[in-house]
Short mmCIF file of C-alpha atoms in Angstrom, two decimals:
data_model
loop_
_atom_site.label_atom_id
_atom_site.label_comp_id
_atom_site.label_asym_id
_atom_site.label_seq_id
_atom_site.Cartn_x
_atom_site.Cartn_y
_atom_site.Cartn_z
CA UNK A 1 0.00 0.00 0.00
CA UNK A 2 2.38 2.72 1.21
CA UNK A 3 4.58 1.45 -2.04
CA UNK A 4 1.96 2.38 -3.92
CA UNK A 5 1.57 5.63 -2.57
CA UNK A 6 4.71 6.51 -3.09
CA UNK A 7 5.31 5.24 -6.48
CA UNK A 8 5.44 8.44 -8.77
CA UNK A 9 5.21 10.44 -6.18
CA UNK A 10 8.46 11.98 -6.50
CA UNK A 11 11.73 11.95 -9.13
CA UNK A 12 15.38 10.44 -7.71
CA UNK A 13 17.86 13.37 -8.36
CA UNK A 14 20.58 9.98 -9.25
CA UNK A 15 18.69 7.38 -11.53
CA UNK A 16 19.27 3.95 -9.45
CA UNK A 17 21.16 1.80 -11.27
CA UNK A 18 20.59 -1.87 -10.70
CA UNK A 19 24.04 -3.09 -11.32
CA UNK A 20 24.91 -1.56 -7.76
CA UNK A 21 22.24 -3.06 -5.90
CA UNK A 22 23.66 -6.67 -7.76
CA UNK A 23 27.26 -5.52 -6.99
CA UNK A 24 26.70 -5.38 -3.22
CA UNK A 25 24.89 -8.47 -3.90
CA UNK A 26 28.35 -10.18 -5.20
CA UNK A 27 30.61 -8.14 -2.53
CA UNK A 28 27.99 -9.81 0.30
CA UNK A 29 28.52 -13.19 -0.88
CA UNK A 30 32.28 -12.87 -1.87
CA UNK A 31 32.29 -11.73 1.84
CA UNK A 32 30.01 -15.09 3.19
CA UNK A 33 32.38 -16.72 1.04
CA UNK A 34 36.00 -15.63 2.70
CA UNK A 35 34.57 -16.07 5.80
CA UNK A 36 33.45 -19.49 4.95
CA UNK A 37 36.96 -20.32 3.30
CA UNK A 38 39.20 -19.80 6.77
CA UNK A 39 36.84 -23.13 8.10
CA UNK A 40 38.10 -24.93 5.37
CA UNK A 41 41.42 -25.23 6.30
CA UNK A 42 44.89 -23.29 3.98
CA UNK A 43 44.91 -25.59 1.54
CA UNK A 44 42.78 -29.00 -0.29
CA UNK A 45 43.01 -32.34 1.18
CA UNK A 46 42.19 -35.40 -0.05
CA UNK A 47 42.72 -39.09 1.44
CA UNK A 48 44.73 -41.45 -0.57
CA UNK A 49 47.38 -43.88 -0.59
CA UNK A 50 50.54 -41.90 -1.65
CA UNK A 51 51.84 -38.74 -0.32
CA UNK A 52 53.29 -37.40 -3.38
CA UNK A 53 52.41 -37.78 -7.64
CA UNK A 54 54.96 -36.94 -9.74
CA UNK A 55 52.61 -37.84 -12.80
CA UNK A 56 53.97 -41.46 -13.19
CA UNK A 57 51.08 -43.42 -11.90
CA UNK B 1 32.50 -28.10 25.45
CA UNK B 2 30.93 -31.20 23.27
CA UNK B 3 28.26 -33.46 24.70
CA UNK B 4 27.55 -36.92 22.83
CA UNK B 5 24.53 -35.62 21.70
CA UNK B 6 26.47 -32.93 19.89
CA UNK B 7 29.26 -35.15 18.29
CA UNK B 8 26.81 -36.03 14.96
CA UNK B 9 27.14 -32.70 14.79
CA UNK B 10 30.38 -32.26 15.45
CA UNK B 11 30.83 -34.42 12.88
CA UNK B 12 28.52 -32.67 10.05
CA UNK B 13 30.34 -29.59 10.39
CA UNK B 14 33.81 -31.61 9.84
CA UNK B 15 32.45 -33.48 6.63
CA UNK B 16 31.58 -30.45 5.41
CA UNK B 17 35.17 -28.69 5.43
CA UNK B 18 37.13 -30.63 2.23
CA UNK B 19 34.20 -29.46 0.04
CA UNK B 20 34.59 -26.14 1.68
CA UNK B 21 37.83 -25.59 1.09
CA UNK B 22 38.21 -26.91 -2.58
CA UNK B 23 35.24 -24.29 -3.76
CA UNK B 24 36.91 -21.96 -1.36
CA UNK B 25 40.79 -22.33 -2.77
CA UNK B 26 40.58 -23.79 -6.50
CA UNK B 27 40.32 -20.29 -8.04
CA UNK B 28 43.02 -18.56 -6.32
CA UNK B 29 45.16 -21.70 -7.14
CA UNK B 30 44.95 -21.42 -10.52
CA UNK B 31 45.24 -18.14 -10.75
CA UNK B 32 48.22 -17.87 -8.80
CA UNK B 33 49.52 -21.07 -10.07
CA UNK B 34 49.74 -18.95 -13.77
CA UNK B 35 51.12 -16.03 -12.53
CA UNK B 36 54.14 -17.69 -10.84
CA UNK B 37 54.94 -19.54 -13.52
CA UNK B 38 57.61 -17.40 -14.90
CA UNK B 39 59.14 -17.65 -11.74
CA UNK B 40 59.70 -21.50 -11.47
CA UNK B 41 63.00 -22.30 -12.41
CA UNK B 42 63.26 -25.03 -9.82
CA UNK B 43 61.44 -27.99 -8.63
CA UNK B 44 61.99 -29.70 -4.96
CA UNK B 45 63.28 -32.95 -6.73
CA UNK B 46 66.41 -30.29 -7.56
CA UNK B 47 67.37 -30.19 -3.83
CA UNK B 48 70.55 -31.30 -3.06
CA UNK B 49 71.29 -34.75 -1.75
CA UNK B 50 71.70 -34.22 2.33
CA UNK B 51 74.37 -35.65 4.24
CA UNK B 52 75.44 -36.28 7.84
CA UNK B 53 73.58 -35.33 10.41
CA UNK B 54 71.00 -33.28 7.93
CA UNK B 55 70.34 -36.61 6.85
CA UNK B 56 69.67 -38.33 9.92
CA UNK B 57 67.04 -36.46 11.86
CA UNK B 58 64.94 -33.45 11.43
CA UNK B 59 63.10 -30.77 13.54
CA UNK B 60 59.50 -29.74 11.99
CA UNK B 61 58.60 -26.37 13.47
CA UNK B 62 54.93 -25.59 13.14
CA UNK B 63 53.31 -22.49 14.82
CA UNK B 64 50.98 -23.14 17.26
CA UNK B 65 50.36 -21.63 21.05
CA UNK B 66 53.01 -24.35 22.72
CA UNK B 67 55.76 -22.68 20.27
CA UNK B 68 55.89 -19.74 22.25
CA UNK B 69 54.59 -21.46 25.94
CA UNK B 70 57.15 -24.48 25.45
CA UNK B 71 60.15 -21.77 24.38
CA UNK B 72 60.78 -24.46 21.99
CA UNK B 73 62.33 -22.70 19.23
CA UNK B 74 65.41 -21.29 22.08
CA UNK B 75 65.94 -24.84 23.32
CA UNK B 76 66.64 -26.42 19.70
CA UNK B 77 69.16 -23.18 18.95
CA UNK B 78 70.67 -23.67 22.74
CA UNK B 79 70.83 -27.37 22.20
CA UNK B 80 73.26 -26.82 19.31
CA UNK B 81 70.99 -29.18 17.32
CA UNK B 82 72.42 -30.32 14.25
CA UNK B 83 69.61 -32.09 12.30
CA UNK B 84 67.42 -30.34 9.45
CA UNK B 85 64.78 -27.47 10.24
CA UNK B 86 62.22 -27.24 8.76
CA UNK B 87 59.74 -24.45 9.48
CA UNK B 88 56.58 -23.12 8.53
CA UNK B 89 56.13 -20.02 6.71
CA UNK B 90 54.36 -18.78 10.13
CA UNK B 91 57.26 -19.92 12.33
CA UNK B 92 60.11 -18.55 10.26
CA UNK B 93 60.54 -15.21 11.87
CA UNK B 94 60.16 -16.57 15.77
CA UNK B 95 63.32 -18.92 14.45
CA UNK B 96 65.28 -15.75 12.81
CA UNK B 97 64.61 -14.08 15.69
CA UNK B 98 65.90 -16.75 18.31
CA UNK B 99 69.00 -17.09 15.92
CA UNK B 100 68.09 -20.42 14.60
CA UNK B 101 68.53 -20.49 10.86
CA UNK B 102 65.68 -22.94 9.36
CA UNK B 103 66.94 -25.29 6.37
CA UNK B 104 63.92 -24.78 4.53
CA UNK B 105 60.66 -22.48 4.93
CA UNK B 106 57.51 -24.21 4.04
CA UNK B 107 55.03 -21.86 2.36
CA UNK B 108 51.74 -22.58 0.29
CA UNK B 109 48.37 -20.81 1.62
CA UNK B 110 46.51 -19.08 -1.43
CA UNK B 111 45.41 -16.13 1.09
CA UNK B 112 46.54 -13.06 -0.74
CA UNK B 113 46.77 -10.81 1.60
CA UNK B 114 47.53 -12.28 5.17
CA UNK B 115 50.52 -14.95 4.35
CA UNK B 116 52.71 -12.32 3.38
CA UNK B 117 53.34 -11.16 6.66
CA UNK B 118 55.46 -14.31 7.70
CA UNK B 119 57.91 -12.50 5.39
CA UNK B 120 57.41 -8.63 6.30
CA UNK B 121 54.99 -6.91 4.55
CA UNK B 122 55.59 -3.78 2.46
CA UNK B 123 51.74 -3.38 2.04
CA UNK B 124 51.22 -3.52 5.86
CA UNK B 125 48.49 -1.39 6.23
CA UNK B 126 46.41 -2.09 3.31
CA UNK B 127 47.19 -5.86 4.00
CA UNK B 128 45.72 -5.70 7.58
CA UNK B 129 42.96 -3.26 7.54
CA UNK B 130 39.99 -4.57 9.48
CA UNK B 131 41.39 -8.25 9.64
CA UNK B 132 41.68 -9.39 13.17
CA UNK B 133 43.44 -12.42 11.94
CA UNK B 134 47.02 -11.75 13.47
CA UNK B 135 44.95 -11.30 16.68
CA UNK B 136 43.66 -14.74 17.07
CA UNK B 137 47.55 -16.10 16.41
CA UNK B 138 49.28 -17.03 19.73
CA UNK B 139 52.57 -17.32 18.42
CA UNK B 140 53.90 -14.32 18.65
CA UNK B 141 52.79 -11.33 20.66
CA UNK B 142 54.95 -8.75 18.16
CA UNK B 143 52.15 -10.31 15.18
CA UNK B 144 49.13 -8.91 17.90
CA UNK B 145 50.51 -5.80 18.17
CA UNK B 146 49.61 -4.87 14.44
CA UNK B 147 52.99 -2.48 15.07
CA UNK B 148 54.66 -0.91 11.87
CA UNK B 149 57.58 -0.74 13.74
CA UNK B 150 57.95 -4.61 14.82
CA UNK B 151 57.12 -5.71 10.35
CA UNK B 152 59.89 -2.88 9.21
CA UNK B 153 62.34 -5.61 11.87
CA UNK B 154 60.93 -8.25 10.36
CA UNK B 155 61.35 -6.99 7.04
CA UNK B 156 64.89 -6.41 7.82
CA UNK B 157 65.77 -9.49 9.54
CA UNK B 158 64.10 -11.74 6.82
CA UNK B 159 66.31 -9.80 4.23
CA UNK B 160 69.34 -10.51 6.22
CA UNK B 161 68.99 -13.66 6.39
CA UNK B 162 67.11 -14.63 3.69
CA UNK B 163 69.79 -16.35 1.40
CA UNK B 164 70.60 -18.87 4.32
CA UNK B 165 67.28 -20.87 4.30
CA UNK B 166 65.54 -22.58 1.39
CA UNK B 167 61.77 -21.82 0.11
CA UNK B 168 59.69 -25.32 -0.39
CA UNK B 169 57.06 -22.76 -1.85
CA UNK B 170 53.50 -23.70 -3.29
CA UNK B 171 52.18 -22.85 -6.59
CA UNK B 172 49.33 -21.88 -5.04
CA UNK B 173 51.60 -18.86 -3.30
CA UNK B 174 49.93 -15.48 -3.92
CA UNK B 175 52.37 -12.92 -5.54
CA UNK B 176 53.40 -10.85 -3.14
CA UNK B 177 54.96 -13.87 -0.80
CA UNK B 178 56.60 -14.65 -4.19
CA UNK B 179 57.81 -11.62 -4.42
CA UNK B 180 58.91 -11.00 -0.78
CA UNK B 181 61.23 -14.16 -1.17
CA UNK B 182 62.95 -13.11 -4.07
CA UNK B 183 63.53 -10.00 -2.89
CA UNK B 184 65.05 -11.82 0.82
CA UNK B 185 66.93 -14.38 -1.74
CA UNK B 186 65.90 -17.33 -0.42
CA UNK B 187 65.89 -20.02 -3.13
CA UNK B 188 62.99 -21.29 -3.75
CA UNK B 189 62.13 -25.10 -4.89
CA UNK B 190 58.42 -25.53 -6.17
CA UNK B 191 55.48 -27.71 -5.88
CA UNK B 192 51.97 -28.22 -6.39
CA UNK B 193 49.59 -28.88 -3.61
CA UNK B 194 47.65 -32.31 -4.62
CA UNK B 195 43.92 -31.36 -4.70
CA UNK B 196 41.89 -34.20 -6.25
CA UNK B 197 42.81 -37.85 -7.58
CA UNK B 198 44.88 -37.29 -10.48
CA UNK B 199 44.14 -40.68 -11.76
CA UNK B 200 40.81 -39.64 -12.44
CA UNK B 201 39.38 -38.18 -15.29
CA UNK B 202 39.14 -33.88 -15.57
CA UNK B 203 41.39 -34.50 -12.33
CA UNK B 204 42.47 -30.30 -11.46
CA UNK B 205 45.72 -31.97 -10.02
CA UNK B 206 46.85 -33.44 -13.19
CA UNK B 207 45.56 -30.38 -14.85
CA UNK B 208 47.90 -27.96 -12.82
CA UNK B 209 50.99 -30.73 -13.65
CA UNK B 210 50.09 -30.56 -17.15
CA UNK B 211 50.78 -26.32 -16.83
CA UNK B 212 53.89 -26.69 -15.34
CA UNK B 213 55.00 -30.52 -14.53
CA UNK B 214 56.35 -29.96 -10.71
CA UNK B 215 55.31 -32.47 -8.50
CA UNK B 216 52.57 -32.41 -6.49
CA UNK B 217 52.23 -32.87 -2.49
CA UNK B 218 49.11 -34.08 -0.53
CA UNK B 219 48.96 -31.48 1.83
CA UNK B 220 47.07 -32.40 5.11
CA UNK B 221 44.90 -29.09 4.69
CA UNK B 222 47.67 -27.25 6.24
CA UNK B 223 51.01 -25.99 6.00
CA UNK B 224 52.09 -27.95 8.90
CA UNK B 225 51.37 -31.06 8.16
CA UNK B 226 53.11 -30.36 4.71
CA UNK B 227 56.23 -29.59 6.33
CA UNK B 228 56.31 -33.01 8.35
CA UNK B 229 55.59 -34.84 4.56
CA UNK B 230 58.26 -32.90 2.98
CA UNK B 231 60.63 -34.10 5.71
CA UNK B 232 59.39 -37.65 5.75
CA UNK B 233 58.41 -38.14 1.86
CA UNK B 234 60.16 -35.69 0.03
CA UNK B 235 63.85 -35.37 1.83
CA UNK B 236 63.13 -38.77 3.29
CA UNK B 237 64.17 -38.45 7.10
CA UNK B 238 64.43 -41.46 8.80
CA UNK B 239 63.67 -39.81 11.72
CA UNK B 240 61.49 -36.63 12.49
CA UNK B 241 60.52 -34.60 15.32
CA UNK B 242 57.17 -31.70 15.60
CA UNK B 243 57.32 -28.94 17.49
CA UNK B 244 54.70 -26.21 17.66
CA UNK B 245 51.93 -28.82 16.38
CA UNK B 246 49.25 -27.91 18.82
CA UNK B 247 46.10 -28.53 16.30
CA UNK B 248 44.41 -27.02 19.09
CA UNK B 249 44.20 -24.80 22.15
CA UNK B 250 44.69 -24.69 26.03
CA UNK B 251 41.97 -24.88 27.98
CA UNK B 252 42.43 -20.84 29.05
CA UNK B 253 42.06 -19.65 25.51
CA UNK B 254 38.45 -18.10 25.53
CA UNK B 255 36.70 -19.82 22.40
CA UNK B 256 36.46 -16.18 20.88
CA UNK B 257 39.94 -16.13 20.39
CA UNK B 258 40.22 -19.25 18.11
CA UNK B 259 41.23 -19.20 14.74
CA UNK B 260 37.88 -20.02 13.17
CA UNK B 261 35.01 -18.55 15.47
CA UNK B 262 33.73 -15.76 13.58
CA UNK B 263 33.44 -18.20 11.15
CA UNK B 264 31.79 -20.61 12.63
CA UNK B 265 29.04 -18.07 13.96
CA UNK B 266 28.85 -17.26 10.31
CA UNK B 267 28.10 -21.26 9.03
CA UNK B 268 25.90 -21.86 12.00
CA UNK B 269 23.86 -18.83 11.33
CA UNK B 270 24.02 -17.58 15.46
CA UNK B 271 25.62 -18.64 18.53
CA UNK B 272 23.44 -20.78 19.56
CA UNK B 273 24.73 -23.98 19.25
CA UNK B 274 28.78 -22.59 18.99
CA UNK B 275 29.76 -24.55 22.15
CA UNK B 276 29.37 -27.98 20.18
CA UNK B 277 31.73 -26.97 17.69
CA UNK B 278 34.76 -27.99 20.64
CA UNK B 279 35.83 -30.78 21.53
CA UNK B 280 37.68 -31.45 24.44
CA UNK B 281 41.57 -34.06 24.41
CA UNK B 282 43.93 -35.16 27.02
CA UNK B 283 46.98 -35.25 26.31
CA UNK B 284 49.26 -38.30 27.22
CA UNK B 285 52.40 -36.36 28.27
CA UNK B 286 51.34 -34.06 30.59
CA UNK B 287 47.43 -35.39 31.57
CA UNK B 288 46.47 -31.91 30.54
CA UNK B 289 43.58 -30.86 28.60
CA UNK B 290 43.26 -28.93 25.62
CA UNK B 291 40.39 -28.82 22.76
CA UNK B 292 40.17 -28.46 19.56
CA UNK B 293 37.92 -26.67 16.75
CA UNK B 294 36.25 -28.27 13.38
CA UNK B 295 39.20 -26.94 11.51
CA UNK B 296 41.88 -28.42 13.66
CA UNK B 297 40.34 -31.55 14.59
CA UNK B 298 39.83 -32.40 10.17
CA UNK B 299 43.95 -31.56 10.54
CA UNK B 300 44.34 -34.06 12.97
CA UNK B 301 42.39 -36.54 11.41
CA UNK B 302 44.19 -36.13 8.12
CA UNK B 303 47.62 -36.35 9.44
CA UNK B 304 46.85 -38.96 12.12
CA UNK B 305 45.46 -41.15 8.54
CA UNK B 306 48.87 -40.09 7.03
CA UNK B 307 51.52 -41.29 9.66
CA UNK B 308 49.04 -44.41 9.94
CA UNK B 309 51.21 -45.18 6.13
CA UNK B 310 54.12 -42.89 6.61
CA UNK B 311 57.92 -44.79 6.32
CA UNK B 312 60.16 -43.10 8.57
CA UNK B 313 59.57 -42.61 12.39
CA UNK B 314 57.70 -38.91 13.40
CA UNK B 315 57.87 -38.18 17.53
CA UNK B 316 55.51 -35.22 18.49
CA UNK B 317 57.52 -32.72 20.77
CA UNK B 318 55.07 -30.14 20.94
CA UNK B 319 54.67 -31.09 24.64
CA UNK B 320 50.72 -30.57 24.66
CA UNK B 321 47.59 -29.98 22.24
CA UNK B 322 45.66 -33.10 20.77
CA UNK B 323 48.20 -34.76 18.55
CA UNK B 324 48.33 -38.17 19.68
CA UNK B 325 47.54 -41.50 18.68
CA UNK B 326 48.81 -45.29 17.77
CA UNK B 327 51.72 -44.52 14.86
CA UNK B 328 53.08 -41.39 17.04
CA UNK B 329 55.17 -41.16 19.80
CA UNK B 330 54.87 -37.84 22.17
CA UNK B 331 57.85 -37.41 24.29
CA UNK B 332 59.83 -34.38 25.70
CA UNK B 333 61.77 -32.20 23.09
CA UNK B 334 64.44 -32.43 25.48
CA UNK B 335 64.52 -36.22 25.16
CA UNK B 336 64.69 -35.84 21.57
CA UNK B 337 67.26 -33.51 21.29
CA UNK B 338 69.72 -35.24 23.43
CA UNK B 339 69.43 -38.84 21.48
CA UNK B 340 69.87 -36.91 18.80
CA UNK B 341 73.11 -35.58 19.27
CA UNK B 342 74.20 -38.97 20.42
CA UNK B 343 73.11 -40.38 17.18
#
C-alpha cells in the first residue's frame, strides 16, 4: 500500500542503477564466502594412498 | 564443550570442510599457479642430496600456542641441534629471531593478503585493515601488536637472512609472498599442492601438472602437516621430530579467540549452538587438557590417517595440544634432542 503511494510520487535526483544493488549483492557473498573459506582449512586435502604424484602413476 | 549428543554434529560440520575448502581455494590456485609460472625455475626434486647429520634427523617447526609457551624454538638453537629445520612459513621469523637459521621455509596458503606477513609486509596497512586475523595467532605477541615498527624488523631481519634458508614454496603462493622471497633471496624449490585424484578423469591436479609438470604434495589441509611430509616423503628423514603442532588450544584460551570462530558463527547462522563446535583431548604427556575446533580436529584426522602409512619414524615434541595416537610417539623435546646428538 504505502509502495503504492509513493510510487510516482516523486523523481530520484541519481537514476538507481541496478548493477549496484547486484554488486553489493556479489561483494555480500564474496564476503560469506571468505569467511566461509578460513573453516576450510589453507589448503585441499584429499585421502589417498601416496603422499606425493609426480605424474607417473 | 561437546556433549555426545552434539558429536553427529560435530561431525557434520567436519564433513563439510574438504568441500569447503576446494570451492573456497581452486580459483586462487589457478590463478596464482599462472602467474608464478615465470618464476619457477626449480622444482623440490632439484634439492641437493643431504648428508650427515641433515640426513639423519629433522626438527618440523609448526606455529601453534606451545611454540611460544614451550620456548621451543630457544631450546633447539641452545641445544646446538644439528639435524634439518624445517619451518613453517608462520614460524620462520620466531626462528630468525631466536637465531636459529631454518633449512627450509615451508610456504603454500593461497590467502593473498595475510601470508605475506610471515615474510614482512611492504603493504602492511592495506594488507591488515579490518582483519583481526594476526589477533587470534598465539605465536607471537609482536604479530598482535599490528605495530609498523615490529614488520619494518621483520622486514629487515628476513632480508638478512634470507639467502641462508631454502623456500619449499607452493604454486598456489599469492604474488606478493613470491615476491617477498625473491627479494630476501631465499631459493625457492616448487610444488603443487595435490587437490583431487589425479588418476581420475578432468582431475584439477593433473591439470595444474600438465601447466607446469612440478610435482605435487598431498597437503594435510595445512602448512604444517606439509612440512612433516616434505621431511618424511620428500627429503626422506628417517627420523622426524614436531614442534609447535598444537592442532588445538589450552583450555584458558576463551573460544572467541580461536582461529575459526567468527566463522563458525557465520556457518551456523548464530551462537546458539557454537559450544558444540569444541571438543575437548587429554593429552598423554602431561594429563592436561586442551580442545580443539572443526578446523583443527579435520587436521588431525588427516595427518593422524597419514603417519598411519608414513615410512620413517615422526615423535611429536610439541609437549601438549591433541596430537596423539597409535603410529606417534609424544615425548619431551628435550629427550629428543639429546638422542639426537648422540646419534
Amino acid at each position: 500500500m504505502e509502495d503504492n503511494l509513493l510510487k510516482g510520487n516523486f523523481e530520484v535526483k541519481k537514476p538507481i542503477k541496478l548493477g549496484d544493488q547486484e554488486k553489493e549483492k556479489s561483494v555480500g557473498e564474496e564476503l560469506k564466502k571468505r569467511a566461509l573459506g578460513t573453516l576450510g582449512g589453507s589448503m585441499v586435502y584429499m585421502e589417498r594412498k601416496h603422499f606425493t604424484w609426480d605424474g607417473d602413476e | 564443550m561437546i556433549n555426545s549428543s552434539q558429536t553427529l554434529f560435530f561431525d557434520r560440520i567436519v564433513d563439510q570442510i574438504s568441500e569447503i575448502g576446494l570451492d573456497f581455494h581452486v580459483n586462487n590456485i589457478f590463478q596464482h599457479a599462472e602467474k608464478n609460472s615465470a618464476d619457477v625455475k626449480r622444482s623440490i626434486k632439484q634439492l641437493p642430496a643431504l648428508k650427515g647429520n641433515k640426513a639423519r634427523t629433522g626438527i618440523v617447526i609448526s606455529a601453534g600456542p606451545s611454540l611460544r609457551k614451550k620456548n621451543s624454538i630457544q631450546r633447539i638453537f641452545d641445544s646446538d641441534y644439528q639435524g634439518s629445520i624445517i619451518a613453517i612459513d608462520a614460524a620462520y621469523i620466531a626462528c630468525l629471531k631466536a637465531g636459529l637459521i631454518p633449512d627450509y621455509v615451508v610456504t603454500m596458503d593461497p590467502n593473498p593478503t595475510r601470508m605475506v606477513r610471515w615474510f614482512g609486509d611492504h603493504d602492511f596497512e592495506k594488507n591488515t585493515g579490518n582483519d583481526d586475523y594476526y589477533t587470534r595467532q598465539d605465536l607471537d605477541v609482536d604479530f598482535r601488536r599490528n605495530s609498523q615498527e615490529q614488520n619494518r624488523r621483520h622486514i629487515e631481519l628476513v632480508n638478512q637472512h634470507g639467502p641462508l634458508s631454502k623456500a619449499i614454496i607452493a604454486t598456489s603462493a599469492p604474488r606478493n609472498v613470491v615476491t617477498r622471497i625473491k627479494e630476501a633471496r631465499l631459493d625457492m624449490y616448487w610444488w603443487n599442492p595435490l587437490m583431487d585424484d589425479p588418476t581420475r578423469q578432468g582431475s584439477l591436479t593433473r591439470r595444474l601438472y600438465e601447466m607446469n609438470g612440478l610435482p605435487c604434495i598431498n597437503t594435510g589441509g595445512n602448512v604444517g602437516t606439509t612440512a612433516w611430509i616434505f621431511a618424511n616423503s620428500v627429503l626422506k628423514l628417517p627420523r622426524v621430530a614436531i614442534v609447535g603442532m598444537d592442532l588445538g588450544y589450552y583450555m584458558d584460551t576463551p573460544i572467541e579467540m580461536t582461529q575459526t570462530y567468527y566463522e563458525l558463527i557465520h556457518h551456523l547462522g548464530g551462537r546458539e549452538n557454537i559450544k558444540g563446535c569444541f571438543k575437548e583431548y587429554e593429552f598423554p604427556l602431561d594429563q592436561q587438557k586442551y580442545y580443539t575446533d572443526p578446523t583443527y580436529f579435520w587436521y588431525r584426522k588427516n595427518l593422524l590417517e597419514m603417519l598411519e602409512r608414513a615410512p620413517g619414524k615422526t615423535v611429536n615434541c610439541t609437549e601438549g595440544g591433541t596430537l596423539f595416537g597409535p603410529h606417534i610417539e609424544c615425548v619431551r623435546l628435550d629427550r629428543f634432542l639429546e638422542e639426537s646428538a648422540h646419534g
